XYZ file of N, CA and C in Angstrom:
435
model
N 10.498 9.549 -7.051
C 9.556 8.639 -6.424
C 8.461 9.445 -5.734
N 7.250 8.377 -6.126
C 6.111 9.915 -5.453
C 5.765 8.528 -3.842
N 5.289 9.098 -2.621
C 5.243 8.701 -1.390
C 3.741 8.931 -1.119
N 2.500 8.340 -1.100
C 1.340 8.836 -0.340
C 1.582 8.165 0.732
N 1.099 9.196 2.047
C 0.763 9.177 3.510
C -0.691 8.712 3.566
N -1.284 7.872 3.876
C -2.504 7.767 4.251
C -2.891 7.573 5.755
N -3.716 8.584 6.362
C -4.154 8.041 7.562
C -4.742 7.419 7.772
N -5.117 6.493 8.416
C -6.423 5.776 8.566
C -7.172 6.345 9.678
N -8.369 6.677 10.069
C -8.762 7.160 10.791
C -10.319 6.534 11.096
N -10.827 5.423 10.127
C -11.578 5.028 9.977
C -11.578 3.767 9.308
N -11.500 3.850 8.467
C -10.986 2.395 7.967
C -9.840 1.845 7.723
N -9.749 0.287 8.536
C -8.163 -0.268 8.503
C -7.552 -0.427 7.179
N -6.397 -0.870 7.296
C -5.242 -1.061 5.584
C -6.207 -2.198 5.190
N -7.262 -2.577 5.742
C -7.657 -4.270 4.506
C -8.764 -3.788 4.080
N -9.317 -2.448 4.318
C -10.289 -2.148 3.651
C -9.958 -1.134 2.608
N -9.310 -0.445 2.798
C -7.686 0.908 2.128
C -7.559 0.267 1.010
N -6.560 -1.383 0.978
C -5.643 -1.530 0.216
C -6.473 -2.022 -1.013
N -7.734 -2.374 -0.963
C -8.634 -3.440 -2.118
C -8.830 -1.846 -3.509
N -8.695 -0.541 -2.663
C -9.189 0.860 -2.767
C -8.168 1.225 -3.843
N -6.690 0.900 -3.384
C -5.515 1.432 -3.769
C -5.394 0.324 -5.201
N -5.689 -0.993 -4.527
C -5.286 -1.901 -5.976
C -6.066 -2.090 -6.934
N -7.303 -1.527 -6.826
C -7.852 -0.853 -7.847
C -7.474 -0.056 -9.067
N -7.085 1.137 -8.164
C -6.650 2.459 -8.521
C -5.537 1.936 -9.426
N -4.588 1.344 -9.045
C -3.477 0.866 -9.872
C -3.534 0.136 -10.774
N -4.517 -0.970 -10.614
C -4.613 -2.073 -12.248
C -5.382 -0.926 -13.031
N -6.334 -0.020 -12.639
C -6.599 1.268 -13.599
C -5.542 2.219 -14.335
N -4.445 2.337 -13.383
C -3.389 2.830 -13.946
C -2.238 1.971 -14.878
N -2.921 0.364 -14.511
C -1.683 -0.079 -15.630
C -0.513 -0.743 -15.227
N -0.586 -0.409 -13.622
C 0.403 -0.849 -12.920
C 0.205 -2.042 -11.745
N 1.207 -2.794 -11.628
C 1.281 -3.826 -10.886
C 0.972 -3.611 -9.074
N 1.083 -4.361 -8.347
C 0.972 -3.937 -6.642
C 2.227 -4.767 -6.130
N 2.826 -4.364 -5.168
C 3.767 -4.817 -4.065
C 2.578 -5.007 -2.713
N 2.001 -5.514 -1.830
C 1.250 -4.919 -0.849
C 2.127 -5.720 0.390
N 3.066 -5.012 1.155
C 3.850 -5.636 2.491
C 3.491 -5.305 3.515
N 3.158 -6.120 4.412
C 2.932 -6.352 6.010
C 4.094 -7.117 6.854
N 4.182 -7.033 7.935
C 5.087 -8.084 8.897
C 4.015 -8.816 9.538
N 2.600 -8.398 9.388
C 1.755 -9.119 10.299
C 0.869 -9.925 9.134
N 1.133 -11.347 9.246
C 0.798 -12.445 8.498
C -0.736 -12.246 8.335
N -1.579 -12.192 10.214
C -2.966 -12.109 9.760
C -3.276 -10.971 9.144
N -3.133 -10.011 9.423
C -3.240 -8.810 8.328
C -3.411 -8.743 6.826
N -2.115 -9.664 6.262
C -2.329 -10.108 5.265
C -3.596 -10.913 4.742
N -3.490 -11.920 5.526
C -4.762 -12.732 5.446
C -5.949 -12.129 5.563
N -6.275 -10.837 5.872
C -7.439 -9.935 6.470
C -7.645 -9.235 4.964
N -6.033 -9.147 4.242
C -6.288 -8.201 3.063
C -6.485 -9.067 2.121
N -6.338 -10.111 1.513
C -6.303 -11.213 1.253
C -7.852 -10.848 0.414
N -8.335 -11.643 2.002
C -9.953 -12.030 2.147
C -10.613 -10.498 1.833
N -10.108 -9.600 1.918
C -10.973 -8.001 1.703
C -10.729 -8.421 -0.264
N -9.529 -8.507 -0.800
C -9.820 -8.562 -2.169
C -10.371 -9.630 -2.625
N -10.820 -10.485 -2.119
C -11.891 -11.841 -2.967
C -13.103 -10.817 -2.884
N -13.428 -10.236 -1.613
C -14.992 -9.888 -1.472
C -15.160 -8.244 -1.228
N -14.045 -7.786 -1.248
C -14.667 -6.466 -1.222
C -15.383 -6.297 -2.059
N -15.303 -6.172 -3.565
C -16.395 -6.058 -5.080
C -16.549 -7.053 -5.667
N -17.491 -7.600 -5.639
C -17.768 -9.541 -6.238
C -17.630 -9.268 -7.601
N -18.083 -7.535 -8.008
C -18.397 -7.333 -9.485
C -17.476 -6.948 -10.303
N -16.324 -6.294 -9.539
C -14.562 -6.154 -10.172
C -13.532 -6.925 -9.196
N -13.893 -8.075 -9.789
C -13.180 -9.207 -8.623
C -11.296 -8.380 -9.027
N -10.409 -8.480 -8.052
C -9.562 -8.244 -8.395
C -8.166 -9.566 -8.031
N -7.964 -10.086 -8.946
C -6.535 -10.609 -9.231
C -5.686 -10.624 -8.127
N -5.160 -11.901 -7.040
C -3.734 -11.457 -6.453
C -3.722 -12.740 -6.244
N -2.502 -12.537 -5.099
C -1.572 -14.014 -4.992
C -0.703 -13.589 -4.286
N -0.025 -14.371 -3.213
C 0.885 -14.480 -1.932
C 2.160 -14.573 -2.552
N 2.989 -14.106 -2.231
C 4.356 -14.427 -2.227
C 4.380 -15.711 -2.053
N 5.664 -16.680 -2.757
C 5.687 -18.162 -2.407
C 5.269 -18.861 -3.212
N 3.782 -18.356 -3.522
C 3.211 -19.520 -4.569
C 3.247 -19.356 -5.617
N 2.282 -20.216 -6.225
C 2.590 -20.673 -7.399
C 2.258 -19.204 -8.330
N 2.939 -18.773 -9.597
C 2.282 -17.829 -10.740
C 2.644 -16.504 -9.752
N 3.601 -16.462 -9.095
C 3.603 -15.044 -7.799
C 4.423 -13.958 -8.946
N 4.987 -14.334 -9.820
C 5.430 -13.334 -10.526
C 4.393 -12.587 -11.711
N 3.294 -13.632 -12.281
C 1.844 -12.816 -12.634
C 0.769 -12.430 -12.330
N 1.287 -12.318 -11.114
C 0.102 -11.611 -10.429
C -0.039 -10.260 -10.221
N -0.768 -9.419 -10.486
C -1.216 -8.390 -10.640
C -0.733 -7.669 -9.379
N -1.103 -8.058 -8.405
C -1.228 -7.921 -6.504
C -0.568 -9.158 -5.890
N 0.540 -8.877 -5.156
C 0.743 -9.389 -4.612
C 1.311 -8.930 -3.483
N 0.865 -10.049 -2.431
C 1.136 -9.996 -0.962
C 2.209 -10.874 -0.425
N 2.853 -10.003 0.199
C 4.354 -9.979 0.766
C 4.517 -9.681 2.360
N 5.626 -10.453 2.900
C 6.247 -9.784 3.988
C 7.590 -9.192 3.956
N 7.652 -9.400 2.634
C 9.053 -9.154 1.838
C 8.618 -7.651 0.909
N 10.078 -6.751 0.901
C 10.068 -5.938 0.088
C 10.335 -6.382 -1.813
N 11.134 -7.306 -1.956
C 11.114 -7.933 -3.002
C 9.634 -8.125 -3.879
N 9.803 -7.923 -5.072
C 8.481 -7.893 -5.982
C 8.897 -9.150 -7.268
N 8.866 -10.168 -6.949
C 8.765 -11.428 -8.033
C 7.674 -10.919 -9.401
N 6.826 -9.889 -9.514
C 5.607 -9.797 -10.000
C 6.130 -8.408 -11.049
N 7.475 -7.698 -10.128
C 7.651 -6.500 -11.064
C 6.943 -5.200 -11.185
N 6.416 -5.362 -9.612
C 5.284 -4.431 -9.452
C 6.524 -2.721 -8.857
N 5.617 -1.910 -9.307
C 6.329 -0.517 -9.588
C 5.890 0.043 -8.263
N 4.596 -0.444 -7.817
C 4.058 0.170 -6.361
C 3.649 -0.778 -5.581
N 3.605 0.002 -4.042
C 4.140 -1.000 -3.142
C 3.469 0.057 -1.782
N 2.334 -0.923 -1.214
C 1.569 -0.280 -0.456
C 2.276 -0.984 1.030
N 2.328 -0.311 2.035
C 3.119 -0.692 3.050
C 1.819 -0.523 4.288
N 1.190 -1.887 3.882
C 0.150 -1.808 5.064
C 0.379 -1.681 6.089
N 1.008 -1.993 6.412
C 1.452 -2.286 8.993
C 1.868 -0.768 9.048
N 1.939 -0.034 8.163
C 2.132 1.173 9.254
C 3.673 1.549 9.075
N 4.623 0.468 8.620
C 6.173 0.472 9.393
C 6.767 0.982 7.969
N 7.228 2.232 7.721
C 8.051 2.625 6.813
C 9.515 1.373 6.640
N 9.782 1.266 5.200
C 10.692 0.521 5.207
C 12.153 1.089 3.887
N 13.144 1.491 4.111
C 14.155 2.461 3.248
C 14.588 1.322 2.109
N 14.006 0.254 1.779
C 14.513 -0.595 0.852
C 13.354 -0.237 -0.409
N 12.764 1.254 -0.943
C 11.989 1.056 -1.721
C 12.557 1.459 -3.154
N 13.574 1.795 -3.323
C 14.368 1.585 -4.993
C 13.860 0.468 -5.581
N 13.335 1.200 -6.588
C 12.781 0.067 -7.600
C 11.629 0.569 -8.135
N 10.715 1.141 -6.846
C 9.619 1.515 -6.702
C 9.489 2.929 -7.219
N 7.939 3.004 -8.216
C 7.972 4.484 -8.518
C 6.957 5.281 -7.635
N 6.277 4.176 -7.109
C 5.181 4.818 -6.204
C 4.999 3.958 -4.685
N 5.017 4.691 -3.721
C 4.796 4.018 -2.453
C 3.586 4.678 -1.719
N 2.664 3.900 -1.143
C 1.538 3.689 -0.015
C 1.852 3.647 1.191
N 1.943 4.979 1.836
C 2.151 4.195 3.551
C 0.680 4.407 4.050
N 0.327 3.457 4.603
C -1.440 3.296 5.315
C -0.663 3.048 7.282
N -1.379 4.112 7.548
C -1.234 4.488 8.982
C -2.299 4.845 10.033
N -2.296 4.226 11.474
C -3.235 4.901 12.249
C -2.477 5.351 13.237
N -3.461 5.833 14.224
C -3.092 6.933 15.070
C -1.736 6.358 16.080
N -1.652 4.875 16.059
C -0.914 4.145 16.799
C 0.991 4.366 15.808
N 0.746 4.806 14.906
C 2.123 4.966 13.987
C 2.229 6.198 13.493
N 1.014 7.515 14.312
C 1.125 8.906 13.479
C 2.599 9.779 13.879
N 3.346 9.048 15.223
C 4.532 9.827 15.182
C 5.440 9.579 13.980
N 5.748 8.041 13.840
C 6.516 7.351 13.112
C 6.331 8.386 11.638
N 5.445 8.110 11.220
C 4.859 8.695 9.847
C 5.320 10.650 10.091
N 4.804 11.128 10.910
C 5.390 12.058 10.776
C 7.069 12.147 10.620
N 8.113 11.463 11.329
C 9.111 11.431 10.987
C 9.342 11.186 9.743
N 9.087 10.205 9.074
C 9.109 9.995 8.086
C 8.626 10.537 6.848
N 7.676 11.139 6.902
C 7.459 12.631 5.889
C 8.841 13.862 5.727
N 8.754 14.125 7.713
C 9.966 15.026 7.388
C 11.091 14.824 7.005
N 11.738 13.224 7.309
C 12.976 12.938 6.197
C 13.222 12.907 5.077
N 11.678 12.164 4.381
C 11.855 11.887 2.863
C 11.648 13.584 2.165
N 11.622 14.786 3.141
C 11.267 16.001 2.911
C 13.124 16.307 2.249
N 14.097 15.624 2.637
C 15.067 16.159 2.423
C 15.596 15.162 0.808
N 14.956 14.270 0.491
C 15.651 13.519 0.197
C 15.196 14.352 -1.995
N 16.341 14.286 -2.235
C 16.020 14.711 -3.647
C 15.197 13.857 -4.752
N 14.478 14.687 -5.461
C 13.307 14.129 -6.741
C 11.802 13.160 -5.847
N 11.635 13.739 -4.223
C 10.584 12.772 -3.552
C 9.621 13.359 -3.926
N 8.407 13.236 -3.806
C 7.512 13.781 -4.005
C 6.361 13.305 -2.510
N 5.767 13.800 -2.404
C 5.091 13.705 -0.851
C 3.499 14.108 -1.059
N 2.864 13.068 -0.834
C 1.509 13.297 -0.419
C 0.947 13.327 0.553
N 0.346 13.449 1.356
C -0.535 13.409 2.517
C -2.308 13.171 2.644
N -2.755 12.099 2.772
C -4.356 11.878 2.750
C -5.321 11.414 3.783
N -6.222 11.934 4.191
C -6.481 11.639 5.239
C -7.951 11.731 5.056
N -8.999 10.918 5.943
C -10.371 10.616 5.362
C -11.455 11.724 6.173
N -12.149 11.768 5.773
C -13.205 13.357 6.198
C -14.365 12.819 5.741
N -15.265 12.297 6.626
C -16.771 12.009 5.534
C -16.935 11.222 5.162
N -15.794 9.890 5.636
C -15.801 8.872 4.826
C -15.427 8.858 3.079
N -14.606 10.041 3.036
C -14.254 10.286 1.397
C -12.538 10.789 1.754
N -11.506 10.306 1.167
C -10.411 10.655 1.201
C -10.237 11.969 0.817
N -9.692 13.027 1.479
C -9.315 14.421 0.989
C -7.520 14.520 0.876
N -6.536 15.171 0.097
C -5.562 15.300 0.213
C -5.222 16.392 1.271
N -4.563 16.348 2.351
C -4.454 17.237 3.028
C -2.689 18.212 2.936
N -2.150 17.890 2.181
C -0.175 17.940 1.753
C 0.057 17.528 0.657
């Protein structure tokens, strides 16, 4: 399983995640995107109707209707009805239920940089992880790990 760290340092997870689910329907692959914080969701929601009017991108809430063809979907649940392989963990809050998953997103600010550091150094022990680290400079993401 590969793990990116993202800091946020500038822009929040609802501007991040429209970035990431991009990146992934490019790759072919489905989205998990989980929060515990409902408006958040709703913040990311509304970032993918309008972040790019011109590559509108595809999603749908957990619950409703067609939630298993949806490309992106938004969750407060780790569960993926949709079959999605990656799974961006907006709020910050690492969560150990990600089997299943071949790729995970943690999006973090300075308010969760201890947490996240713990959590790098555990999944440091854990066999076949793979670990990224990214953090923004310039307004352009650089890999920094």
């Amino acid at each position: 399983m590969r793990v990116d760290f993202y800091q946020l340092s500038r822009d929040p997870a609802e501007l991040v995640v429209p970035l990431l689910a991009r990146a992934t329907k490019m790759a072919g692959e489905k989205l998990l995107v989980v929060s515990d914080d409902g408006e958040q969701l709703d913040r990311i929601d509304k970032q993918l109707w309008e972040a790019a009017p011109e590559a509108f991108l595809a999603h749908g809430k957990a619950g409703e209707a067609h939630e298993a063809r949806q490309p992106v979907l938004l969750s407060n649940a780790m569960s993926a009805p949709n079959a999605a392989k990656y799974v961006v963990l907006a709020d910050g809050q690492w969560r150990d239920d990600t089997d299943g998953f071949d790729r995970a997103f943690l999006l973090f600010g300075d308010d969760r940089l201890q947490e996240a550091r713990a959590c790098w150094k555990s999944l440091g022990d854990v066999e076949g992880m793979e670990r990224n680290f990214w953090k923004q400079e310039g307004g352009k993401w650089a890999q920094m790990a």
